[in-house]
Each structure stands twice: as structure tokens, then as C-alpha cells.
mmCIF file of C-alpha atoms in Angstrom:
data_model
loop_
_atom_site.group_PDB
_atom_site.id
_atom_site.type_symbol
_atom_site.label_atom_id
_atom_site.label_comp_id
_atom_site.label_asym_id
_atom_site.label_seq_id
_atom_site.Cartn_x
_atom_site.Cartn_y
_atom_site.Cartn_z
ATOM 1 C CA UNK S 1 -127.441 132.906 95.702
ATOM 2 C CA UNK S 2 -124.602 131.086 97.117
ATOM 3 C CA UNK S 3 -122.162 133.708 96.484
ATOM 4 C CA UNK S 4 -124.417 136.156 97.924
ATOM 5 C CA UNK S 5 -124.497 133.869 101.053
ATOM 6 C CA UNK S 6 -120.573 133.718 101.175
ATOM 7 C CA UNK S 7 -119.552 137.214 100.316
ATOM 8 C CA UNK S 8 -116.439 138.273 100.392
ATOM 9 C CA UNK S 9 -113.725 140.179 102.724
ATOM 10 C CA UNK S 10 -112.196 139.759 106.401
ATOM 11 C CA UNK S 11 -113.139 136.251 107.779
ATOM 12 C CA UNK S 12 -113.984 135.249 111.485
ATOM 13 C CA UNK S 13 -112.191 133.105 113.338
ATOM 14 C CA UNK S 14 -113.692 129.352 112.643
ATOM 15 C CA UNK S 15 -113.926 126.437 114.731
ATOM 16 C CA UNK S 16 -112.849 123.328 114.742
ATOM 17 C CA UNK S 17 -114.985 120.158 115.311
ATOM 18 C CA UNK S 18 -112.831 117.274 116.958
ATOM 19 C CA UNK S 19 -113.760 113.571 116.846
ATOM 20 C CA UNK S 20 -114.664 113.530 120.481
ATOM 21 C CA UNK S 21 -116.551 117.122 120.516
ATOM 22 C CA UNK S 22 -120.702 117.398 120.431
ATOM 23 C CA UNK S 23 -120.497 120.439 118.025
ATOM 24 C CA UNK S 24 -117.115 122.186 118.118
ATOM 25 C CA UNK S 25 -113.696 123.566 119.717
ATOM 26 C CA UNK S 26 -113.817 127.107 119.245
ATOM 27 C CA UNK S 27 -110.392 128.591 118.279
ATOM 28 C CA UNK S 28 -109.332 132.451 118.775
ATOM 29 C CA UNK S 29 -112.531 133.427 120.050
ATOM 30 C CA UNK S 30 -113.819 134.486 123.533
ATOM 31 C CA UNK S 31 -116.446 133.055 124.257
ATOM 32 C CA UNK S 32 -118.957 135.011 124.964
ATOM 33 C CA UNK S 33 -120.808 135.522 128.582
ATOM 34 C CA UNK S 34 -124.436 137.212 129.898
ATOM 35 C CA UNK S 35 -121.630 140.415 131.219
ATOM 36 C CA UNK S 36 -120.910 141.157 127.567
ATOM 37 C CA UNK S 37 -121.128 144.879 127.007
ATOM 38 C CA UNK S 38 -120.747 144.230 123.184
ATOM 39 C CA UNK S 39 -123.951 142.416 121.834
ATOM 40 C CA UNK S 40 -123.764 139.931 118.946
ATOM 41 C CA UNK S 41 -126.658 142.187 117.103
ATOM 42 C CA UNK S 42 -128.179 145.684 117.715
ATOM 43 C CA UNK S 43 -131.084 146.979 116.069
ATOM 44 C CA UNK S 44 -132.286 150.080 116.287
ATOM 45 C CA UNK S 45 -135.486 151.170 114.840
ATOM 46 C CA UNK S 46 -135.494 149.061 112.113
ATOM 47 C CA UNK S 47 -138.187 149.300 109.685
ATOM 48 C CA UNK S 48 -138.324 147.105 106.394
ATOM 49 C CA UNK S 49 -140.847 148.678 103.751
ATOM 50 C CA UNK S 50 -141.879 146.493 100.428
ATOM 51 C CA UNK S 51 -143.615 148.803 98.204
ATOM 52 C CA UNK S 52 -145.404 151.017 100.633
ATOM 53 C CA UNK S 53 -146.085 147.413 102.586
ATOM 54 C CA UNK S 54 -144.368 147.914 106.044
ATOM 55 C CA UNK S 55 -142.798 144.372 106.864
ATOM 56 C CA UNK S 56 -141.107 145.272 109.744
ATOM 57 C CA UNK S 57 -141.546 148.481 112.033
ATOM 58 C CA UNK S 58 -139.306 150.406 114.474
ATOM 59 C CA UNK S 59 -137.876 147.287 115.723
ATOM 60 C CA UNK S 60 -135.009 147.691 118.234
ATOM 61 C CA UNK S 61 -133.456 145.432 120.744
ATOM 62 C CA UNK S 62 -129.969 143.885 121.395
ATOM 63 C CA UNK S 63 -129.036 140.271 121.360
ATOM 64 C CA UNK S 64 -125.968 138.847 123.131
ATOM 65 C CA UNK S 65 -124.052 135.327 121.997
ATOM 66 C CA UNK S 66 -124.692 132.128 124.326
ATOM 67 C CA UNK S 67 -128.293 132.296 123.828
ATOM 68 C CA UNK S 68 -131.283 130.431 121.627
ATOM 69 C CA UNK S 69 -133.665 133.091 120.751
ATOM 70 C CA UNK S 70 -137.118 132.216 119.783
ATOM 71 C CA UNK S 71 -139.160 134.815 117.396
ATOM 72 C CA UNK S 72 -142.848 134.114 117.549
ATOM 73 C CA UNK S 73 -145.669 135.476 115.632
ATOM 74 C CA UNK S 74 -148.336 135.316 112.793
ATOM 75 C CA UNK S 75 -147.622 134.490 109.038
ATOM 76 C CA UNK S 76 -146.988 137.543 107.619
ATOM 77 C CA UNK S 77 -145.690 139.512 111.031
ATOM 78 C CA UNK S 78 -141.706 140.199 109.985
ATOM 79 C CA UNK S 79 -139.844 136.828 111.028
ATOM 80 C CA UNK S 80 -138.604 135.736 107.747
ATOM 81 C CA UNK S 81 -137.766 139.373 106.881
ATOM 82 C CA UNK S 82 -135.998 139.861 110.020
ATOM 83 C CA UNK S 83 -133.740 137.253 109.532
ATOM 84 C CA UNK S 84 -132.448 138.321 105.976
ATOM 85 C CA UNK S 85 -131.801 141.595 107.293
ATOM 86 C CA UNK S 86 -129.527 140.149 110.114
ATOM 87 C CA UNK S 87 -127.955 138.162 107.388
ATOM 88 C CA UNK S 88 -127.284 141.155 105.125
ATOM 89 C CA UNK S 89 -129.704 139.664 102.019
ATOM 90 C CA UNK S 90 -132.112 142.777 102.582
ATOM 91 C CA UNK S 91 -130.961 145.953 102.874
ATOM 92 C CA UNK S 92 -133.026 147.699 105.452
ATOM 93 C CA UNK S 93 -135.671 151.536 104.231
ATOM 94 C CA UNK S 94 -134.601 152.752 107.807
ATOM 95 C CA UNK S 95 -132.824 152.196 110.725
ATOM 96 C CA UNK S 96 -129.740 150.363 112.046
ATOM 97 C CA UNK S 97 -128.672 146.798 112.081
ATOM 98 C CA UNK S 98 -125.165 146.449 113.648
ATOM 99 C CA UNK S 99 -123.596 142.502 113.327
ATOM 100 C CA UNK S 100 -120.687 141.355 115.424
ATOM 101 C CA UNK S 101 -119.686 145.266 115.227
ATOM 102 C CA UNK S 102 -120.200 145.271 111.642
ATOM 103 C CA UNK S 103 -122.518 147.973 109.973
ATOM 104 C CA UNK S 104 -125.227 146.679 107.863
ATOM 105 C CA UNK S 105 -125.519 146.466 104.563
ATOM 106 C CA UNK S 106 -122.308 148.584 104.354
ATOM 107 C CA UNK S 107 -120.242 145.916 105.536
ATOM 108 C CA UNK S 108 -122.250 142.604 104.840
ATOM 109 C CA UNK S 109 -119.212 141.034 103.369
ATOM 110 C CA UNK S 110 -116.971 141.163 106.283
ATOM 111 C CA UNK S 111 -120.161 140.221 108.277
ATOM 112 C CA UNK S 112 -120.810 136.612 106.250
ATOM 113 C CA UNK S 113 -118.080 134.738 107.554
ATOM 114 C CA UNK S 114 -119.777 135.057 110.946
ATOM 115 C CA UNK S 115 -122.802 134.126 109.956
ATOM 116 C CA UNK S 116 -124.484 130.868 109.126
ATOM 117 C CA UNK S 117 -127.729 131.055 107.441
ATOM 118 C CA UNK S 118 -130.945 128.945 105.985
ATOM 119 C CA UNK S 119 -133.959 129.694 105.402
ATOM 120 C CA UNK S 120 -136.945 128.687 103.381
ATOM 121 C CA UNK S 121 -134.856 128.091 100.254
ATOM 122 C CA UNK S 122 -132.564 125.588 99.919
ATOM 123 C CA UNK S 123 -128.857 126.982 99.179
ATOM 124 C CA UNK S 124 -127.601 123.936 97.367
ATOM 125 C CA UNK S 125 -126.727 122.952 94.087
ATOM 126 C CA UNK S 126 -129.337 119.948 93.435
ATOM 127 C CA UNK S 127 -127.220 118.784 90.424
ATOM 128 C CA UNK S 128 -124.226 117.929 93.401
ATOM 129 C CA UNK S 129 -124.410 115.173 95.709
ATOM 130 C CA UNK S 130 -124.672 116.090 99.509
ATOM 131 C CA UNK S 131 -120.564 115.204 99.750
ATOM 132 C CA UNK S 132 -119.935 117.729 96.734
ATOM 133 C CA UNK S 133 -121.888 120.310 97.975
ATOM 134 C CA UNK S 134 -120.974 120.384 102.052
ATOM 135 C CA UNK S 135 -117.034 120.123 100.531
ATOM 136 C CA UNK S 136 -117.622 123.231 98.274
ATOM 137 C CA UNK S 137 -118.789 125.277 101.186
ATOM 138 C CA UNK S 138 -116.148 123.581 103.683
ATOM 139 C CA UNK S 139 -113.292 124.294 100.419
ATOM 140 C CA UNK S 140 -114.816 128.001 100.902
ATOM 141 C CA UNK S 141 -114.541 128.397 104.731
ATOM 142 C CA UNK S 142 -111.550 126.891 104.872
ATOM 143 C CA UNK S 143 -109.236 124.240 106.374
ATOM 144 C CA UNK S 144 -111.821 124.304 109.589
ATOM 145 C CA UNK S 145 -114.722 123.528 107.179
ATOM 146 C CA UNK S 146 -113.042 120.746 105.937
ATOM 147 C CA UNK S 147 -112.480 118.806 109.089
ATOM 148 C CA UNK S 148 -116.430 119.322 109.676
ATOM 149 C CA UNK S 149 -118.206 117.863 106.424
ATOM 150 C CA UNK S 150 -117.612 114.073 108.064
ATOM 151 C CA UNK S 151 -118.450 115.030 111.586
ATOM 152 C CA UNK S 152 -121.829 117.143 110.389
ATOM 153 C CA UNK S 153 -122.592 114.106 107.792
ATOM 154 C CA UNK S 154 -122.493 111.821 110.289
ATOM 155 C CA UNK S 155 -124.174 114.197 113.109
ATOM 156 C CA UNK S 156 -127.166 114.474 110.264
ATOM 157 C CA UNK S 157 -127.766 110.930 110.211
ATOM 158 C CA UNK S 158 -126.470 111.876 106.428
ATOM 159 C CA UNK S 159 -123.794 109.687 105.917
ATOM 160 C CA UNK S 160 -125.275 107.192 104.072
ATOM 161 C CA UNK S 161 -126.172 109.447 101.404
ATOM 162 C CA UNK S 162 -123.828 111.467 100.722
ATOM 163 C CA UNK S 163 -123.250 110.451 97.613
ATOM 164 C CA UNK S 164 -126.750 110.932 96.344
ATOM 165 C CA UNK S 165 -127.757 114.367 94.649
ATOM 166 C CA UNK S 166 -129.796 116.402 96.377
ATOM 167 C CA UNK S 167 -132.579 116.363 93.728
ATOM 168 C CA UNK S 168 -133.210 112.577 94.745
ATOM 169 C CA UNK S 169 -133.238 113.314 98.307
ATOM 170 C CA UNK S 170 -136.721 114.242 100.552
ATOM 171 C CA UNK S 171 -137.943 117.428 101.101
ATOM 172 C CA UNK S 172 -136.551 116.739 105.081
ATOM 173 C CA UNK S 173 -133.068 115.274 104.379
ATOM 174 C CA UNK S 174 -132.469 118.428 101.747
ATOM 175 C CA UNK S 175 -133.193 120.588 104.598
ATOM 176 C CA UNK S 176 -131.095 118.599 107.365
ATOM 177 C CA UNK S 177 -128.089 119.315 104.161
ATOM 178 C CA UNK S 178 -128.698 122.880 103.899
ATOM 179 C CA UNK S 179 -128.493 122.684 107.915
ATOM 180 C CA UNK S 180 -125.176 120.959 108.072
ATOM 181 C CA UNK S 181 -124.064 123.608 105.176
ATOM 182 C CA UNK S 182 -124.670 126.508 107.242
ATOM 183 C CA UNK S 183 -122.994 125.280 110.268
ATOM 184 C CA UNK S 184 -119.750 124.338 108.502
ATOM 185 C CA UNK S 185 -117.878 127.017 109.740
ATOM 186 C CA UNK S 186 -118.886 127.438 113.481
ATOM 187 C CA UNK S 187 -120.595 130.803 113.092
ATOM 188 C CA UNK S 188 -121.027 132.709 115.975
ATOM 189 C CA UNK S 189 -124.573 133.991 114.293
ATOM 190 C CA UNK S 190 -126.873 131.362 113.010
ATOM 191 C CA UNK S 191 -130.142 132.108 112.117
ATOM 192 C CA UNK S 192 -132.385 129.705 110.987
ATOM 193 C CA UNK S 193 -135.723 130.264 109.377
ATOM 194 C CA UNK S 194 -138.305 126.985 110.464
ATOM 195 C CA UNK S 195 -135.537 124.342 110.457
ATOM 196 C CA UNK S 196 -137.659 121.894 112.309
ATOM 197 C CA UNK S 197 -139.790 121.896 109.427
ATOM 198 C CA UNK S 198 -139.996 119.067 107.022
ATOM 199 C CA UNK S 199 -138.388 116.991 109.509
ATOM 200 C CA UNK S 200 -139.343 113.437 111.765
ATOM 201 C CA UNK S 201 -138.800 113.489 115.417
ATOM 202 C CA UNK S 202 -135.764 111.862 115.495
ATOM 203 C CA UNK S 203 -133.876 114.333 112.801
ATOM 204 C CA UNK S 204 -135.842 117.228 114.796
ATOM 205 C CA UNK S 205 -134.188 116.243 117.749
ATOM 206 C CA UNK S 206 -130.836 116.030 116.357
ATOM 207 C CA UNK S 207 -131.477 119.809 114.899
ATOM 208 C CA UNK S 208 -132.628 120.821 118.179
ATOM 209 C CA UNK S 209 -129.360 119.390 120.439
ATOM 210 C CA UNK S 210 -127.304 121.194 117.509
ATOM 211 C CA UNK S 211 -128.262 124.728 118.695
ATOM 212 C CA UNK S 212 -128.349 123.905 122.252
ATOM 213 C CA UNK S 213 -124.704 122.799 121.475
ATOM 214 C CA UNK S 214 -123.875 126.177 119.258
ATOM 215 C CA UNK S 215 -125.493 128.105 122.264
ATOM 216 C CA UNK S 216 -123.279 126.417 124.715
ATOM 217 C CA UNK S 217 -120.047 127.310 122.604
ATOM 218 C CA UNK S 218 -121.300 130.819 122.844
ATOM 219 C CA UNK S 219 -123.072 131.026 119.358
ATOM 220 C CA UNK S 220 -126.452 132.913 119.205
ATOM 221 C CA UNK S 221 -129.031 131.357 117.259
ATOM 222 C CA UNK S 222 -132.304 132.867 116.160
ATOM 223 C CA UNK S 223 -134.680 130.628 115.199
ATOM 224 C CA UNK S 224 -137.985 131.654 114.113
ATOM 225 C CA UNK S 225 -140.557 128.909 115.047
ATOM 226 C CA UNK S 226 -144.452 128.771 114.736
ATOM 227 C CA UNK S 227 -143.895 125.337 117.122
ATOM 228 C CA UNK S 228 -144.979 127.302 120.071
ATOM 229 C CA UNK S 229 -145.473 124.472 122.358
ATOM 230 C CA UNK S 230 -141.558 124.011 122.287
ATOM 231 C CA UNK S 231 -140.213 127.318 122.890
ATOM 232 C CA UNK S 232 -140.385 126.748 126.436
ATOM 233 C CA UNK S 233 -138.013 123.861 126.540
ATOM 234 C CA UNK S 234 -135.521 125.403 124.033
ATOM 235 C CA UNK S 235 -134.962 129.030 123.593
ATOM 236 C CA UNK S 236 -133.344 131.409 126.363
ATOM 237 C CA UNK S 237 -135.245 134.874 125.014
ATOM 238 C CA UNK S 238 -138.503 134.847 123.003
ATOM 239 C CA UNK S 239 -139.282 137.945 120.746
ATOM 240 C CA UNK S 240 -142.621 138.241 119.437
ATOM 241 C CA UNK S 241 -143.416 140.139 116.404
ATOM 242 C CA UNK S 242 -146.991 141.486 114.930
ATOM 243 C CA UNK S 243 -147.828 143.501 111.863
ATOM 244 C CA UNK S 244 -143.948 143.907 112.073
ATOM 245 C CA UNK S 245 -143.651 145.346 115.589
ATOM 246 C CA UNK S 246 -141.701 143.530 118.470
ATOM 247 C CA UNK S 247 -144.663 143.365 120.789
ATOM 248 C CA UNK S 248 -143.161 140.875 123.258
ATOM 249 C CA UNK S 249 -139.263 140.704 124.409
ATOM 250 C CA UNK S 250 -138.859 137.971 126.924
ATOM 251 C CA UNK S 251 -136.221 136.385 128.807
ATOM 252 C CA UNK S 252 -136.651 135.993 132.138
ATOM 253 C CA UNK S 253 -139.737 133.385 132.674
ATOM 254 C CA UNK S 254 -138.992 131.769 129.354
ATOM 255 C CA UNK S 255 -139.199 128.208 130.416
ATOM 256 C CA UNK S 256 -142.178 129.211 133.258
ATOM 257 C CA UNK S 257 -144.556 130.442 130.237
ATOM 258 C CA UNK S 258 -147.253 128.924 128.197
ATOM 259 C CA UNK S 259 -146.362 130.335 124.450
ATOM 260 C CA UNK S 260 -149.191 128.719 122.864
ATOM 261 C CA UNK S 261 -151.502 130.478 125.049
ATOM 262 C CA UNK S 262 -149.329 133.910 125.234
ATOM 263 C CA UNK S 263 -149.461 134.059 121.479
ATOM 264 C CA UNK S 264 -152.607 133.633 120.846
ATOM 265 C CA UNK S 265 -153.636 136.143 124.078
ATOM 266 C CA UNK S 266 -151.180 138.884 122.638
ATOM 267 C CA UNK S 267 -151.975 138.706 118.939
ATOM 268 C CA UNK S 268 -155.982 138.595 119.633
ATOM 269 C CA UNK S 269 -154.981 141.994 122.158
ATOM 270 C CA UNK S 270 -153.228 143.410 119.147
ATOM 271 C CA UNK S 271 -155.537 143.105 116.893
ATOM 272 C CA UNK S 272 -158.351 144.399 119.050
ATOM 273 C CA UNK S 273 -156.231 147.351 120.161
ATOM 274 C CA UNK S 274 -155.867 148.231 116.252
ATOM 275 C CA UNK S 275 -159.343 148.144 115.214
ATOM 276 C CA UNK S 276 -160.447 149.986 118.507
#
């Protein structure tokens, strides 16, 4: 799994994080801005099919860097599944998924070294202590990762344990690892499946001012969230999936709308509008 995670081929330019910085210096890339013609990802009528199960249907949209995006919606609706496709650990029944100009799957490796990933798995070895494991990844990315495993460690609150293994660490703290692992590198994708979960306040916090900083570099961050009530205060663009359709695309009164309420009104429509 970690190889798959890491490919292979063409690498992105990384970034550095400085002593001083909140998250990092970017170096050799433009940052990114709301004019952008080029979007981070396109997707056009993507539909995911397990078995004869549709996961995700006719999905299209485009998503540009310098933005938190929030995807919303039922267990079961397509988040998860999205977010391996846009990480190139699914290959896709139909439909196109384009990443940083890459073609997926065709080019998924060249596509991994822009991308920082984790999900509901943890992607560590749990044999390795939290210092081993963040300076495999950081010997893997680079001379940039390297200079980031102390900074991240000690963003984490994880310093102190680094030299535990990650089998004697909490269920929270192995997440907050696998969190610092996929931001190593400065990716200008990261897509995070429930990171908040697992976690206290204080450590949820810290995750959160993490992608507001990756946003602010011009990173775009998915994050798919059933903490509705936060959306609001967080994420720039909320997408909202059911029975694998994008049902809501919203960026514009983000902050002015009450997602708890707006999911459960849209869902309840949905399903009403399908048994009618």
C-alpha cells in the first residue's frame, strides 16, 4: 500500500517548510489564484461501478487550488470512493478524471507526487516508530521532506513520541501521524478522508489551521466531513453527494448556510423524489 501511495515517475515541485513558516514556502510553483483557467481537478461524468453497485454516478465538476472543499452526504453516497479516484487507487468504469493535467489512471504515477493522501486506513508501518516512518516518506520525497519531519512532529503536538511505534500509540495520535505523513511533501492536492475523526479538540484544531494554511499556499484540499455543523466556518465550496450523484455544488453562500439543516432538507428531497 505504501508503494501504491508513492508511485513512481516525474515529481512536482515540493515545498519547503522554514522554522519561522505556519505550513510552508512554496518553491517553483505559481501559486495558484480564483482567475486560473487550468483547474487542479476535472471530472467529467465520472461513474464508479462495484459489481453492478453504482458508487458514484455521472459526476462532473472542476476544482481550482487555493480552496478547502467540503463533500457532504450520507454513508454510503460516493465520498470515500471519490477520493481514491482523485488519488489514482481506483480506476474509474467510465468517465474522466484529469489531476494537475495528468490523465487518470493512465498517468497516476506522475500524478502521486502531487498528491497527499489519507484516508480511513492508516498508511504506516506499525512495527516503525512515528520518527522512522515520517523519515521514510520524507527519504522518499526528498531533501524538502526531510526538512519537514521536525517541523510537522512538532506542529502534531507529536514530538514527544516520536520514538514510540505506532502500534502503542491511540487510535487519534496514529491518525494525526498518517496526517503529518501525507503532508510531507507540500502537495498541491490533499485529500483527506474524515481526518477530524478520532481526534480531541485541541489536535482537531491543529488539523483544521493545517488546511486553512495549505489553502492559503494555494493547495486544494478535499475533505470529506459528516461534521456538518463546521463546514460553514472552514471550507470555501461544499459538494454534496447522494446515491453517488453530486446533488449540491456550492460556493458562493458557503459560510451564510446552515449545512446541518441543508443536508438533511436535500437528502430527505432526494429520497422522496426517487420513490415518487
Amino acid at each position: 500500500m505504501i508503494r501504491q501511495i508513492l508511485g513512481k515517475g516525474r515529481r512536482a515541485p515540493l515545498s519547503v517548510a522554514s522554522e519561522n513558516d505556519g505550513l510552508q514556502e512554496d518553491v517553483g510553483r505559481t501559486q495558484p489564484s480564483a482567475t486560473d483557467a487550468l483547474p487542479l481537478i476535472r471530472l467529467q461524468q465520472l461513474t464508479k461501478r462495484f459489481g453492478w453497485i453504482p458508487a458514484l454516478q455521472d459526476v462532473s465538476c472542476e476544482l481550482h487550488g487555493g480552496q478547502i472543499v467540503a463533500i457532504l452526504g450520507a454513508n454510503g453516497s460516493g465520498k470515500s470512493t471519490l477520493l481514491k479516484l482523485c488519488a489514482g487507487l481506483l480506476r474509474p468504469s467510465e468517465g474522466n478524471i484529469q489531476v494537475a493535467g495528468w490523465q487518470l489512471p493512465k498517468e497516476a504515477a506522475q500524478v502521486r507526487a502531487h498528491i497527499g493522501y489519507a484516508g480511513h486506513e492508516i498508511f504506516l508501518d506499525e512495527s516503525f516508530t512515528i520518527q522512522e516512518n515520517l523519515s521514510f516518506f520524507a527519504h522518499c520525497y526528498g531533501s524538502a521532506g526531510k526538512l519537514r519531519v521536525d517541523h510537522s512532529l512538532g506542529r502534531l503536538g507529536l514530538a514527544k513520541f516520536a520514538e514510540l511505534a505506532v502500534r502503542q500509540l491511540s487510535r487519534g495520535r496514529q491518525q494525526l501521524v498518517d496526517i503529518a505523513r501525507a503532508t510531507l511533501h507540500g502537495p498541491e492536492l490533499l485529500l483527506l478522508d474524515e481526518p477530524l475523526n478520532h481526534l480531541d479538540v485541541v489536535a482537531e484544531d491543529v488539523v483544521v489551521q493545517m488546511m486553512k494554511d495549505a489553502r492559503d499556499s494555494g493547495s486544494l484540499i478535499l475533505w470529506v466531513t459528516h461534521e456538518s455543523s463546521r463546514v460553514a466556518a472552514i471550507a470555501d465550496r461544499v459538494l454534496l453527494l447522494h446515491a453517488g450523484r453530486l446533488v449540491v455544488d456550492e460556493a458562493g453562500q458557503v459560510a451564510e448556510t446552515d449545512w446541518p439543516a441543508t443536508l438533511k432538507a436535500t437528502l430527505c428531497q432526494e429520497m422522496m423524489n426517487r420513490s415518487a
